mmCIF file of C-alpha atoms in Angstrom:
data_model
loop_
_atom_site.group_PDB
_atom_site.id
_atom_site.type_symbol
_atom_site.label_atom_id
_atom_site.label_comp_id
_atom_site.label_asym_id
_atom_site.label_seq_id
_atom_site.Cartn_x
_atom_site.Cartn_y
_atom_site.Cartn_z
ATOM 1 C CA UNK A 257 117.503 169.075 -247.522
ATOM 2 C CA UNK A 258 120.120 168.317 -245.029
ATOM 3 C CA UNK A 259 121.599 165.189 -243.957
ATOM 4 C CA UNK A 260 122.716 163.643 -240.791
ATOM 5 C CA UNK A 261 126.552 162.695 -241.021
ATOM 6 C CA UNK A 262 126.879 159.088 -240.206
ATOM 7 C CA UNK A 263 128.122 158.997 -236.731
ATOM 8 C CA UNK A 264 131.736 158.434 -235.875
ATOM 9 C CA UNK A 265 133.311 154.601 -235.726
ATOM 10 C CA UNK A 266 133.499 153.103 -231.850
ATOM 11 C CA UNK A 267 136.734 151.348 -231.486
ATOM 12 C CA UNK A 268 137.611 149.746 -228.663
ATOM 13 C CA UNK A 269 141.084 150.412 -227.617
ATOM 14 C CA UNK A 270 142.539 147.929 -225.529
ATOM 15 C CA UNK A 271 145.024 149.299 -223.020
ATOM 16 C CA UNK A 272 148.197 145.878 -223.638
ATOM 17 C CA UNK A 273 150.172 144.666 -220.286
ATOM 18 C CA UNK A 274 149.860 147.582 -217.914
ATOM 19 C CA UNK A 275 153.624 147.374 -216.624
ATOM 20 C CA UNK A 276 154.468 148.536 -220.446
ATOM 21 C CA UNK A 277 154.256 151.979 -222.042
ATOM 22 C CA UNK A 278 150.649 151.057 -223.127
ATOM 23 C CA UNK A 279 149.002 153.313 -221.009
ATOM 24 C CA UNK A 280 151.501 156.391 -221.605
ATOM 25 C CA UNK A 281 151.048 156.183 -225.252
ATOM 26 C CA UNK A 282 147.021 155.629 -225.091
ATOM 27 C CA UNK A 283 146.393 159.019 -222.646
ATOM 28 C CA UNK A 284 147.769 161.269 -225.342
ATOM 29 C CA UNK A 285 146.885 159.275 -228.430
ATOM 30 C CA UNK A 286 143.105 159.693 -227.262
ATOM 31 C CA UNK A 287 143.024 163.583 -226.552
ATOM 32 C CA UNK A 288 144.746 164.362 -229.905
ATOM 33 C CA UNK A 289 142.599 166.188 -231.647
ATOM 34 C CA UNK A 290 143.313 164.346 -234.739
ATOM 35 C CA UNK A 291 141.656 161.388 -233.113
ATOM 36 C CA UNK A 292 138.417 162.543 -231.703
ATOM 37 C CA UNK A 293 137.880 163.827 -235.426
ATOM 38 C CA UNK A 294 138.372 160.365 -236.876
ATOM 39 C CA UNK A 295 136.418 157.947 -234.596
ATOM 40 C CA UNK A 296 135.342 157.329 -230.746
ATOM 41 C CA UNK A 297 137.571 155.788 -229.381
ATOM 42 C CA UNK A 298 136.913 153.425 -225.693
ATOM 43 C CA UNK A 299 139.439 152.053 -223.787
ATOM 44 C CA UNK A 300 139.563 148.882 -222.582
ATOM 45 C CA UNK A 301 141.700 148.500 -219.372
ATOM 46 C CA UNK A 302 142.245 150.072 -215.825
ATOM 47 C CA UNK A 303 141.248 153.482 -214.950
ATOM 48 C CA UNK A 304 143.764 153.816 -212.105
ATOM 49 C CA UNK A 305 146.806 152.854 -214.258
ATOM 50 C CA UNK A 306 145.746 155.421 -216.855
ATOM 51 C CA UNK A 307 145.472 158.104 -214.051
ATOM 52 C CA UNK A 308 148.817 156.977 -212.996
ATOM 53 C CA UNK A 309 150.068 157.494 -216.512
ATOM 54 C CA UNK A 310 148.175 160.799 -217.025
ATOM 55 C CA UNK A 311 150.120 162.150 -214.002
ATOM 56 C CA UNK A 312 153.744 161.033 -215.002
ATOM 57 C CA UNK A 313 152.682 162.535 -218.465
ATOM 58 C CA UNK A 314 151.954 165.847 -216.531
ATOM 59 C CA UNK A 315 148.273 165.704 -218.761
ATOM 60 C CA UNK A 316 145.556 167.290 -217.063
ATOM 61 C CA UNK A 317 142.474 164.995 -218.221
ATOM 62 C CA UNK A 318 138.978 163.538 -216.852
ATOM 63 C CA UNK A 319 139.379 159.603 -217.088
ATOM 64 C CA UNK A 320 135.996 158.488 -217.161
ATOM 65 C CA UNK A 321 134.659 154.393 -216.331
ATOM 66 C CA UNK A 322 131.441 153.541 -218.377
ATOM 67 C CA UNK A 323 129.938 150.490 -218.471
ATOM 68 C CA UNK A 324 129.625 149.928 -222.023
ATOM 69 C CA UNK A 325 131.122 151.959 -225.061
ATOM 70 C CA UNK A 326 127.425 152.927 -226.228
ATOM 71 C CA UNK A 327 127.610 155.344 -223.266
ATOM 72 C CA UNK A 328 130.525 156.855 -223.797
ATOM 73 C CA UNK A 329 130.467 161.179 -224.015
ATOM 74 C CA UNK A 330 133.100 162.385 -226.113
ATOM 75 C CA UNK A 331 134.231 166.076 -225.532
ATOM 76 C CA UNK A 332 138.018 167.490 -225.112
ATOM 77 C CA UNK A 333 139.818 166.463 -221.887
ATOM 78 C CA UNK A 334 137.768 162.989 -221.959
ATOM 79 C CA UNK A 335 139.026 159.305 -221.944
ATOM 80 C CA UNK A 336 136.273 156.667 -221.952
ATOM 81 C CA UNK A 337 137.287 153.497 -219.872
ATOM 82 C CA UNK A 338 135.695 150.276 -219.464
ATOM 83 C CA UNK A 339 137.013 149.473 -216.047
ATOM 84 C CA UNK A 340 137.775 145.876 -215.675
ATOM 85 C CA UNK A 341 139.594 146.810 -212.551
ATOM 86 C CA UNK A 342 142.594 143.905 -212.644
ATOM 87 C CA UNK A 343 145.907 145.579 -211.584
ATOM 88 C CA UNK A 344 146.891 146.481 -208.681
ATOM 89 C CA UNK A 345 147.580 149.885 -207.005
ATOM 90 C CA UNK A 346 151.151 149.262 -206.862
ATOM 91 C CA UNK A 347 151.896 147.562 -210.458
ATOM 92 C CA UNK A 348 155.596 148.358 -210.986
ATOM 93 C CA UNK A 349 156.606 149.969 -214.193
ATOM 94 C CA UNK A 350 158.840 147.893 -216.548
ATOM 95 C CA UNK A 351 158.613 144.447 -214.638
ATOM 96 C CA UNK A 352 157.212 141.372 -215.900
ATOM 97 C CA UNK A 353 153.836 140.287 -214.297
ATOM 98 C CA UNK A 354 151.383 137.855 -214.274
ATOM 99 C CA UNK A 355 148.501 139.862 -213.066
ATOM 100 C CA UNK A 356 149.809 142.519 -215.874
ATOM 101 C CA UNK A 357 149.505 139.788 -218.761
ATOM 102 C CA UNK A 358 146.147 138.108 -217.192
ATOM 103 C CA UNK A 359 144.618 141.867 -217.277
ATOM 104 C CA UNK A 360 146.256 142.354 -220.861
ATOM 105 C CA UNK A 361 144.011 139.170 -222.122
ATOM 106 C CA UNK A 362 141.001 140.242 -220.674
ATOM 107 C CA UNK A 363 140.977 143.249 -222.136
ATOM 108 C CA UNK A 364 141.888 141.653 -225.978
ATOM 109 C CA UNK A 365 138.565 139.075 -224.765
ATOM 110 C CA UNK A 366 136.923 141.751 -223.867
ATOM 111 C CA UNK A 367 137.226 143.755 -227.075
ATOM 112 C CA UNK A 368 136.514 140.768 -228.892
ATOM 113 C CA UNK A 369 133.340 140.160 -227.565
ATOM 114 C CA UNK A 370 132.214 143.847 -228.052
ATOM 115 C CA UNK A 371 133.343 143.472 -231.540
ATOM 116 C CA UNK A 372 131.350 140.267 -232.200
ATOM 117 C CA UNK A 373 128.518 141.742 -230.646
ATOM 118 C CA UNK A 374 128.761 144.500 -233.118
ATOM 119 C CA UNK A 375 129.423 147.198 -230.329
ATOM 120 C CA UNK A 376 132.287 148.390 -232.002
ATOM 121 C CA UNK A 377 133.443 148.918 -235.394
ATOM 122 C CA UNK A 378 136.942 148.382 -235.060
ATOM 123 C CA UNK A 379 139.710 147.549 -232.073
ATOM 124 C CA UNK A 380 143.256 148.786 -231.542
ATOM 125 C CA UNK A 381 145.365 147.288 -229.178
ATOM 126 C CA UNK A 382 148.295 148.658 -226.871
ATOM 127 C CA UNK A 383 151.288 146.104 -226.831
ATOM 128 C CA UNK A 384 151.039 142.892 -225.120
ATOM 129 C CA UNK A 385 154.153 140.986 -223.176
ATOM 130 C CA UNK A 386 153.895 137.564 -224.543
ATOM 131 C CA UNK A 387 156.354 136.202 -221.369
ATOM 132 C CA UNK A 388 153.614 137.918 -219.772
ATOM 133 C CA UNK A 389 150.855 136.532 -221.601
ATOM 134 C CA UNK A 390 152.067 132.696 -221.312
ATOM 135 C CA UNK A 391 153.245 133.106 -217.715
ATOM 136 C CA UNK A 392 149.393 134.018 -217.308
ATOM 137 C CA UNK A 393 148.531 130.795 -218.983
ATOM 138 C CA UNK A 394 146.927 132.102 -222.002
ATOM 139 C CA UNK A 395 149.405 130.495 -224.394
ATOM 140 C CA UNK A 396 149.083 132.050 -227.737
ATOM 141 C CA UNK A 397 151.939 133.601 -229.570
ATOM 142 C CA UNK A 398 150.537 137.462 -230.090
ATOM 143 C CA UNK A 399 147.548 139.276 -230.592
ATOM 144 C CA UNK A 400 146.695 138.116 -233.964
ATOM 145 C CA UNK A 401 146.175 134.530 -232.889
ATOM 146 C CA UNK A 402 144.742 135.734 -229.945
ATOM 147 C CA UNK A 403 141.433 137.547 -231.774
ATOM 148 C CA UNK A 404 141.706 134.669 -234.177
ATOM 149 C CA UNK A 405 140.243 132.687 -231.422
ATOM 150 C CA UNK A 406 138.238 134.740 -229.472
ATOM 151 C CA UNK A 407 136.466 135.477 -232.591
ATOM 152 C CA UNK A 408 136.007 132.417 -233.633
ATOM 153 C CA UNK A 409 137.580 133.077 -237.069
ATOM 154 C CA UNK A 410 139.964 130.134 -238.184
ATOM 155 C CA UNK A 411 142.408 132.054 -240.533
ATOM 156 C CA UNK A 412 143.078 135.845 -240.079
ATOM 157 C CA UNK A 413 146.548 137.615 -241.690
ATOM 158 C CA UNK A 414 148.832 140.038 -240.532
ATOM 159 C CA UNK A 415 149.455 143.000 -242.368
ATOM 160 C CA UNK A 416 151.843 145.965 -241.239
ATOM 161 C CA UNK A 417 151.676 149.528 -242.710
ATOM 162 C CA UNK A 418 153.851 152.094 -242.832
ATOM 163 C CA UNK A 419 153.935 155.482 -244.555
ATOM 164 C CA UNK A 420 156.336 153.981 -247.368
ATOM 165 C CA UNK A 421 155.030 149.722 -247.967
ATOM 166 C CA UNK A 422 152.392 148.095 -246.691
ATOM 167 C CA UNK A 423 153.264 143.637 -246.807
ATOM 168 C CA UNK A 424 150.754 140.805 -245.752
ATOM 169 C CA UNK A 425 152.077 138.068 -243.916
ATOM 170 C CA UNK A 426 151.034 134.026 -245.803
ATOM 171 C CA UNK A 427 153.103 132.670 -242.427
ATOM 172 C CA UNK A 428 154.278 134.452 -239.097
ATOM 173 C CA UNK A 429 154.945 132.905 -236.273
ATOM 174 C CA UNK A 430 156.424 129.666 -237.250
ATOM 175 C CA UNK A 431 159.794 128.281 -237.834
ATOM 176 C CA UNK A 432 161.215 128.804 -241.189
ATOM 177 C CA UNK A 433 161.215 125.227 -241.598
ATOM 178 C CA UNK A 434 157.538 124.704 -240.731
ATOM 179 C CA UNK A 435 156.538 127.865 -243.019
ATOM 180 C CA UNK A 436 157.910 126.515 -245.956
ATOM 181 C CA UNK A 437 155.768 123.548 -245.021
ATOM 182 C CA UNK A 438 152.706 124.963 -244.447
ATOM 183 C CA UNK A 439 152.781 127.399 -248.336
ATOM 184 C CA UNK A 440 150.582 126.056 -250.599
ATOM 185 C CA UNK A 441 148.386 127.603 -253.224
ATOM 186 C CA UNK A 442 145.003 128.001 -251.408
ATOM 187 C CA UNK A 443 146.541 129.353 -248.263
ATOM 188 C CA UNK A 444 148.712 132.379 -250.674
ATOM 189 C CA UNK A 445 144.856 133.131 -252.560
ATOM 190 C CA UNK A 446 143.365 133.778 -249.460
ATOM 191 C CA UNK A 447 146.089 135.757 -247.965
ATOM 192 C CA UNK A 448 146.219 138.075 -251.128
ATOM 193 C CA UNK A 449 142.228 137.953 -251.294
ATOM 194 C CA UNK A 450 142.593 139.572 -247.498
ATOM 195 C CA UNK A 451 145.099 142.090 -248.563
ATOM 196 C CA UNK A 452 143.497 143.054 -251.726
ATOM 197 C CA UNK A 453 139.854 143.479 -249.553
ATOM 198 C CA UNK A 454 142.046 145.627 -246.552
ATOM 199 C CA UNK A 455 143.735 147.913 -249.531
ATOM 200 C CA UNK A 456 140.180 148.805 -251.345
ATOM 201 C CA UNK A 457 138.516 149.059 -247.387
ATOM 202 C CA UNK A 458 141.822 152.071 -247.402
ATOM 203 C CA UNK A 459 140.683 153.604 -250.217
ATOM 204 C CA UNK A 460 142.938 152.294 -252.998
ATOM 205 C CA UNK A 461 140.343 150.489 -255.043
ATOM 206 C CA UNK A 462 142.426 148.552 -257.828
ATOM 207 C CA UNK A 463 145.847 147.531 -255.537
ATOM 208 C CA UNK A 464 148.742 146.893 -257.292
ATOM 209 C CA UNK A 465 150.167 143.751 -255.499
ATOM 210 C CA UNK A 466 153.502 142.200 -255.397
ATOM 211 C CA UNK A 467 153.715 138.805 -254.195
ATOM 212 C CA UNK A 468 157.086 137.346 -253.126
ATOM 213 C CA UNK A 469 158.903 134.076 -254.302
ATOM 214 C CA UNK A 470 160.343 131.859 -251.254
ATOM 215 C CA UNK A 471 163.791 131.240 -252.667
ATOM 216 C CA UNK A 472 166.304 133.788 -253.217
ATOM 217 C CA UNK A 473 165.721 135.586 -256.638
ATOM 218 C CA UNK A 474 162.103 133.414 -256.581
ATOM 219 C CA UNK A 475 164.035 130.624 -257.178
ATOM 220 C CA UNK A 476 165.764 131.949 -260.640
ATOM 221 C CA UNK A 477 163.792 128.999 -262.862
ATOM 222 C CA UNK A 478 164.589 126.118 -260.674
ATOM 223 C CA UNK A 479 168.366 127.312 -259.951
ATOM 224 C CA UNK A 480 167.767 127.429 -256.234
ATOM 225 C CA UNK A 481 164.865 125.596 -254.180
ATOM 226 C CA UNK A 482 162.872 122.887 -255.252
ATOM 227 C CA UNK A 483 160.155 124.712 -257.232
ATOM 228 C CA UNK A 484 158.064 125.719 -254.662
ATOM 229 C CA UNK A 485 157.157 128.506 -256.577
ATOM 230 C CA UNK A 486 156.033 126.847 -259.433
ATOM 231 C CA UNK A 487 154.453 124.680 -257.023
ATOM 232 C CA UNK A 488 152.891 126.830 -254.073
ATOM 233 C CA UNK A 489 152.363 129.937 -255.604
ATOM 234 C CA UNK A 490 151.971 130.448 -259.274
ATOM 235 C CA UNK A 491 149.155 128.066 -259.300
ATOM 236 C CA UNK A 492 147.114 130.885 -256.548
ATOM 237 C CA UNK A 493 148.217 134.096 -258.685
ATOM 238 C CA UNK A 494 146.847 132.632 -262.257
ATOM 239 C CA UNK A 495 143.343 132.391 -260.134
ATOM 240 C CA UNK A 496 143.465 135.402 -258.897
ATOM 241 C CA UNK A 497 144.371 136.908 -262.001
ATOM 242 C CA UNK A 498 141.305 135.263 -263.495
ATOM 243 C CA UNK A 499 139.065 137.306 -261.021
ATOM 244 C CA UNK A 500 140.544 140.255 -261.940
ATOM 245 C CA UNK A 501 143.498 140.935 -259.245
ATOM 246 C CA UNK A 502 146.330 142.651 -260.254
ATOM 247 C CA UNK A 503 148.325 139.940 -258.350
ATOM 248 C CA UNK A 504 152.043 139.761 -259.890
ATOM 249 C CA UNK A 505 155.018 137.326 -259.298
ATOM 250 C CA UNK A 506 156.143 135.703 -258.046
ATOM 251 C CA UNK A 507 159.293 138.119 -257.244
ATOM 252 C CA UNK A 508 162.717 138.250 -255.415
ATOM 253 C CA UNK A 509 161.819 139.579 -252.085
ATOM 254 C CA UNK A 510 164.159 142.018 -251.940
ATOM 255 C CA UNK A 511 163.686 143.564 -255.215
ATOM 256 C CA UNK A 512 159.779 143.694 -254.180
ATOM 257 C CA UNK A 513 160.340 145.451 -251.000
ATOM 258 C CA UNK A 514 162.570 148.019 -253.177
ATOM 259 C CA UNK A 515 159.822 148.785 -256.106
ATOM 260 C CA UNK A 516 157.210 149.181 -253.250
ATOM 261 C CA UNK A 517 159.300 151.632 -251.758
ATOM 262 C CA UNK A 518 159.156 153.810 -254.303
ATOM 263 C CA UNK A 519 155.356 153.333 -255.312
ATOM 264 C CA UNK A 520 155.341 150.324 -257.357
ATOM 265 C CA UNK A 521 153.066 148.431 -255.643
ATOM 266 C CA UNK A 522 150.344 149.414 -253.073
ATOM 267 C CA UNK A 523 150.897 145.790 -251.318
ATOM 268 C CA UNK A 524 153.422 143.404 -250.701
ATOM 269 C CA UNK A 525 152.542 139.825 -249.800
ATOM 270 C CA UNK A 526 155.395 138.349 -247.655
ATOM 271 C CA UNK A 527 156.196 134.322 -247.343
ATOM 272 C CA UNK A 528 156.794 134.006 -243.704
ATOM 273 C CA UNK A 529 157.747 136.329 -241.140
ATOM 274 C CA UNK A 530 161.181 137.870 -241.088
ATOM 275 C CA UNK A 531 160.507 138.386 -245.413
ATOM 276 C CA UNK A 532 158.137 141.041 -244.489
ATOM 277 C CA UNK A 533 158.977 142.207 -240.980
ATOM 278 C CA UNK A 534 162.773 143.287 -241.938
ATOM 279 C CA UNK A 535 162.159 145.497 -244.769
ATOM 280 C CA UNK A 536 159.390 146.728 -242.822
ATOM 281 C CA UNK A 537 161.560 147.898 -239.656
ATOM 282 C CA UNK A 538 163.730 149.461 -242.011
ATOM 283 C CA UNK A 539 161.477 151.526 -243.971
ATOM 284 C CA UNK A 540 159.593 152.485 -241.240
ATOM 285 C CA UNK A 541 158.536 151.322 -237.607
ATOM 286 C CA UNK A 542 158.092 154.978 -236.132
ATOM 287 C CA UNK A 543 154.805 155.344 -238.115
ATOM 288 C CA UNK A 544 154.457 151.527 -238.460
ATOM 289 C CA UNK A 545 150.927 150.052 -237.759
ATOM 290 C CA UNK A 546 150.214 146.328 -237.174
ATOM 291 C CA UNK A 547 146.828 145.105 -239.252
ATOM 292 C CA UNK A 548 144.850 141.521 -238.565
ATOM 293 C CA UNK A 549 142.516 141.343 -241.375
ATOM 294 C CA UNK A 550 140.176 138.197 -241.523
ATOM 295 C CA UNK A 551 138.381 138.892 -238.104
ATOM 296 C CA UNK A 552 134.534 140.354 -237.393
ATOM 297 C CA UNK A 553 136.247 144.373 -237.551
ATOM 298 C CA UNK A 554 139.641 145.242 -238.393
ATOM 299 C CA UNK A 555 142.190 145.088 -235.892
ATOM 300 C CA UNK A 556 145.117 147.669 -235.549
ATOM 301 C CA UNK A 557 148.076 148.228 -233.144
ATOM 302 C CA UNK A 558 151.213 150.170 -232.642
ATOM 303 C CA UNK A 559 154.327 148.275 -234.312
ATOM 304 C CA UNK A 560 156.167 148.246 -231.182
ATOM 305 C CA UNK A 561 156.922 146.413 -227.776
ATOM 306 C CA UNK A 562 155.871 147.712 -224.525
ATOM 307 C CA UNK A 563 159.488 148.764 -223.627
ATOM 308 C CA UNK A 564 159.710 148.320 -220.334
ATOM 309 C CA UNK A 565 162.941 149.829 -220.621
ATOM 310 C CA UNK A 566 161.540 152.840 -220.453
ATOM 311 C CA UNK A 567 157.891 152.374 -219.516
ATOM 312 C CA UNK A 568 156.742 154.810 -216.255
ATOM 313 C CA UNK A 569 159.516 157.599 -217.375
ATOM 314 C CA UNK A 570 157.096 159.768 -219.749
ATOM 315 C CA UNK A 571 159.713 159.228 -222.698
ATOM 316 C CA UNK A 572 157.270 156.587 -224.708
ATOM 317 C CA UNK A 573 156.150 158.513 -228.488
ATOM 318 C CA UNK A 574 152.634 158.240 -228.944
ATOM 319 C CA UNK A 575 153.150 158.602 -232.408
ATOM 320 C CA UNK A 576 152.474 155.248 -233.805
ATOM 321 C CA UNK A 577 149.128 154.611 -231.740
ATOM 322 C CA UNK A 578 147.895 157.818 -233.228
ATOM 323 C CA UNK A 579 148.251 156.063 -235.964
ATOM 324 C CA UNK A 580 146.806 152.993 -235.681
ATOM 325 C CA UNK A 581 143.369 154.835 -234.521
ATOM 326 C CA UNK A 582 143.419 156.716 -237.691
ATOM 327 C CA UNK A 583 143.604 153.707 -239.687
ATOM 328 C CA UNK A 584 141.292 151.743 -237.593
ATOM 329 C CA UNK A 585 138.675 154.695 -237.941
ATOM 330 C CA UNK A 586 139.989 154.739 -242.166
ATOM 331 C CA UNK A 587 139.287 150.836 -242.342
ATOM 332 C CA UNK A 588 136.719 150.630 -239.712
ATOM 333 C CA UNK A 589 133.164 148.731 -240.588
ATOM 334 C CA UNK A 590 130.136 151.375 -240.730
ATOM 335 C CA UNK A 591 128.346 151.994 -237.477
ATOM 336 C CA UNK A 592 125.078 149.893 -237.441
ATOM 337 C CA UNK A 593 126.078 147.593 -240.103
#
């Protein structure tokens, strides 16, 4: 008897502000043949600023508008757009816009609403400018708040992934001050809960998970802080130990970062945002990916800006968005369910 394989993951790829390398990095990222064997993937953006792209790239490709992604035909030399149509003609490359980071938020709603809707199984976003963004008036600090909202999810995390560690954010884009605050034992179970959920979802089914102190050396018994470990974490591990998570720490952040490095640990579960993004840079931004876990589908991006240093010159890597499609199709939700 032969079976049907289960059909390919939609994800909707949203094409970031189009005055960025977003749409230099999403032309090639799509053809790769790697790609179209992982998932289907639609962007969400502008048709004529991908064509623009596709000719500074020198690619010879068929950018195709469809109204919705269930219409989409996937074959070599194809790029599925939803056309929303916002920019226009003469968008400058590398210059900040308002029109760029209106169009850049109506493609992440758009996405949003295709994933709630259970169009698509997953979405992927090019880079955002958030001067851009808030100069718009859509004042949210990046992507992951964004969906948070759209979605209508009240707590997501932020996870980044790179070929070496993969960390998950309790805190990110607060002041230090305010993130110290905001710890406390519920908010560190569900963030680990999240992580532990996104590692099985990649195929590691019993994570190994280090979770970081907030004080240097995780306070060193009470030598340095005020016991907020005792206080805002230990409290969340012993329950999740109890359910069977291989949860362990709290530990000095920077000797966490360098046993996950070298296999240790399958996750790392940063404090606030600088504990997890430094090491991170460091050990490996080319390939880095940018996870929000919590929402309707898993969320992936490239772990980079939309350099509009060099955006419109061809030189933009489209490394790191190939990628974050593979693991969007690897984490993806099954199509239909």
């Amino acid at each position: 008897m032969t079976t049907t394989p289960a059909p390919l993951p939609l994800i909707a790829l949203t094409m970031g502000d189009g005055a960025g390398i977003g749409p230099e990095v999403i032309v090639p990222a799509v053809l790769h043949p790697d790609t179209l064997a992982r998932c289907r993937p639609v962007v969400i953006g502008d048709a004529k600023r991908l064509r623009q792209a596709a000719r500074i790239l020198g690619v010879d490709c068929a950018i195709v508008c469809v109204p919705t992604p269930a219409e989409a035909e996937f074959t070599t030399g194809r790029i599925n757009v939803v056309d929303l149509g916002l920019l226009p003609a003469d968008l400058p490359w590398g210059a900040l816009s308002t029109a760029a980071g209106n169009a850049a938020y109506a493609y992440v709603e758009r996405a949003a609403d295709l994933a709630v809707s259970g169009e698509v199984q997953a979405i992927c976003t090019a880079p955002l400018n958030k001067e851009a963004l808030h100069a718009a008036g859509h004042l949210y600090p990046g992507h992951t708040e964004l969906l948070a909202h759209l979605t209508g999810v009240d707590e997501v995390s932020m996870m980044l992934s790179t070929p070496k560690v993969r960390v998950i954010h309790v805190t990110t884009h607060i002041g230090l001050i305010d993130a110290v605050n905001r710890i406390e034992p519920g908010l560190v179970e569900r963030t680990v809960r999240r992580g532990h959920q996104a590692m099985v979802r990649a195929g590691v089914p019993e994570p190994v998970i280090g979770v970081c102190g907030i004080n240097p050396h995780a306070g060193e018994n009470g030598l340095f802080g005020y016991g907020e470990e005792e206080e805002k974490i230990v409290p969340a591990l012993e329950v999740l130990r109890r359910d069977g998570i291989d949860a362990r720490g709290p530990l000095p952040a920077d000797t966490a970062f360098f046993l996950a490095s070298r296999g240790d640990y399958d996750l790392v579960v940063a404090m606030y945002h600088d504990q997890g993004h430094g090491p991170v840079k460091v050990l490996g931004i080319e390939a880095g990916v940018n996870l929000t876990v919590g929402l309707p589908v898993i969320r992936t991006s490239v772990d980079h800006g939309t350099a509009f240093d060099i955006a419109g010159t061809g030189k933009a890597e489209a490394g790191s968005m190939i990628e974050a499609l593979r693991q969007a199709a690897e984490m993806a939700t099954s199509p239909g369910n």
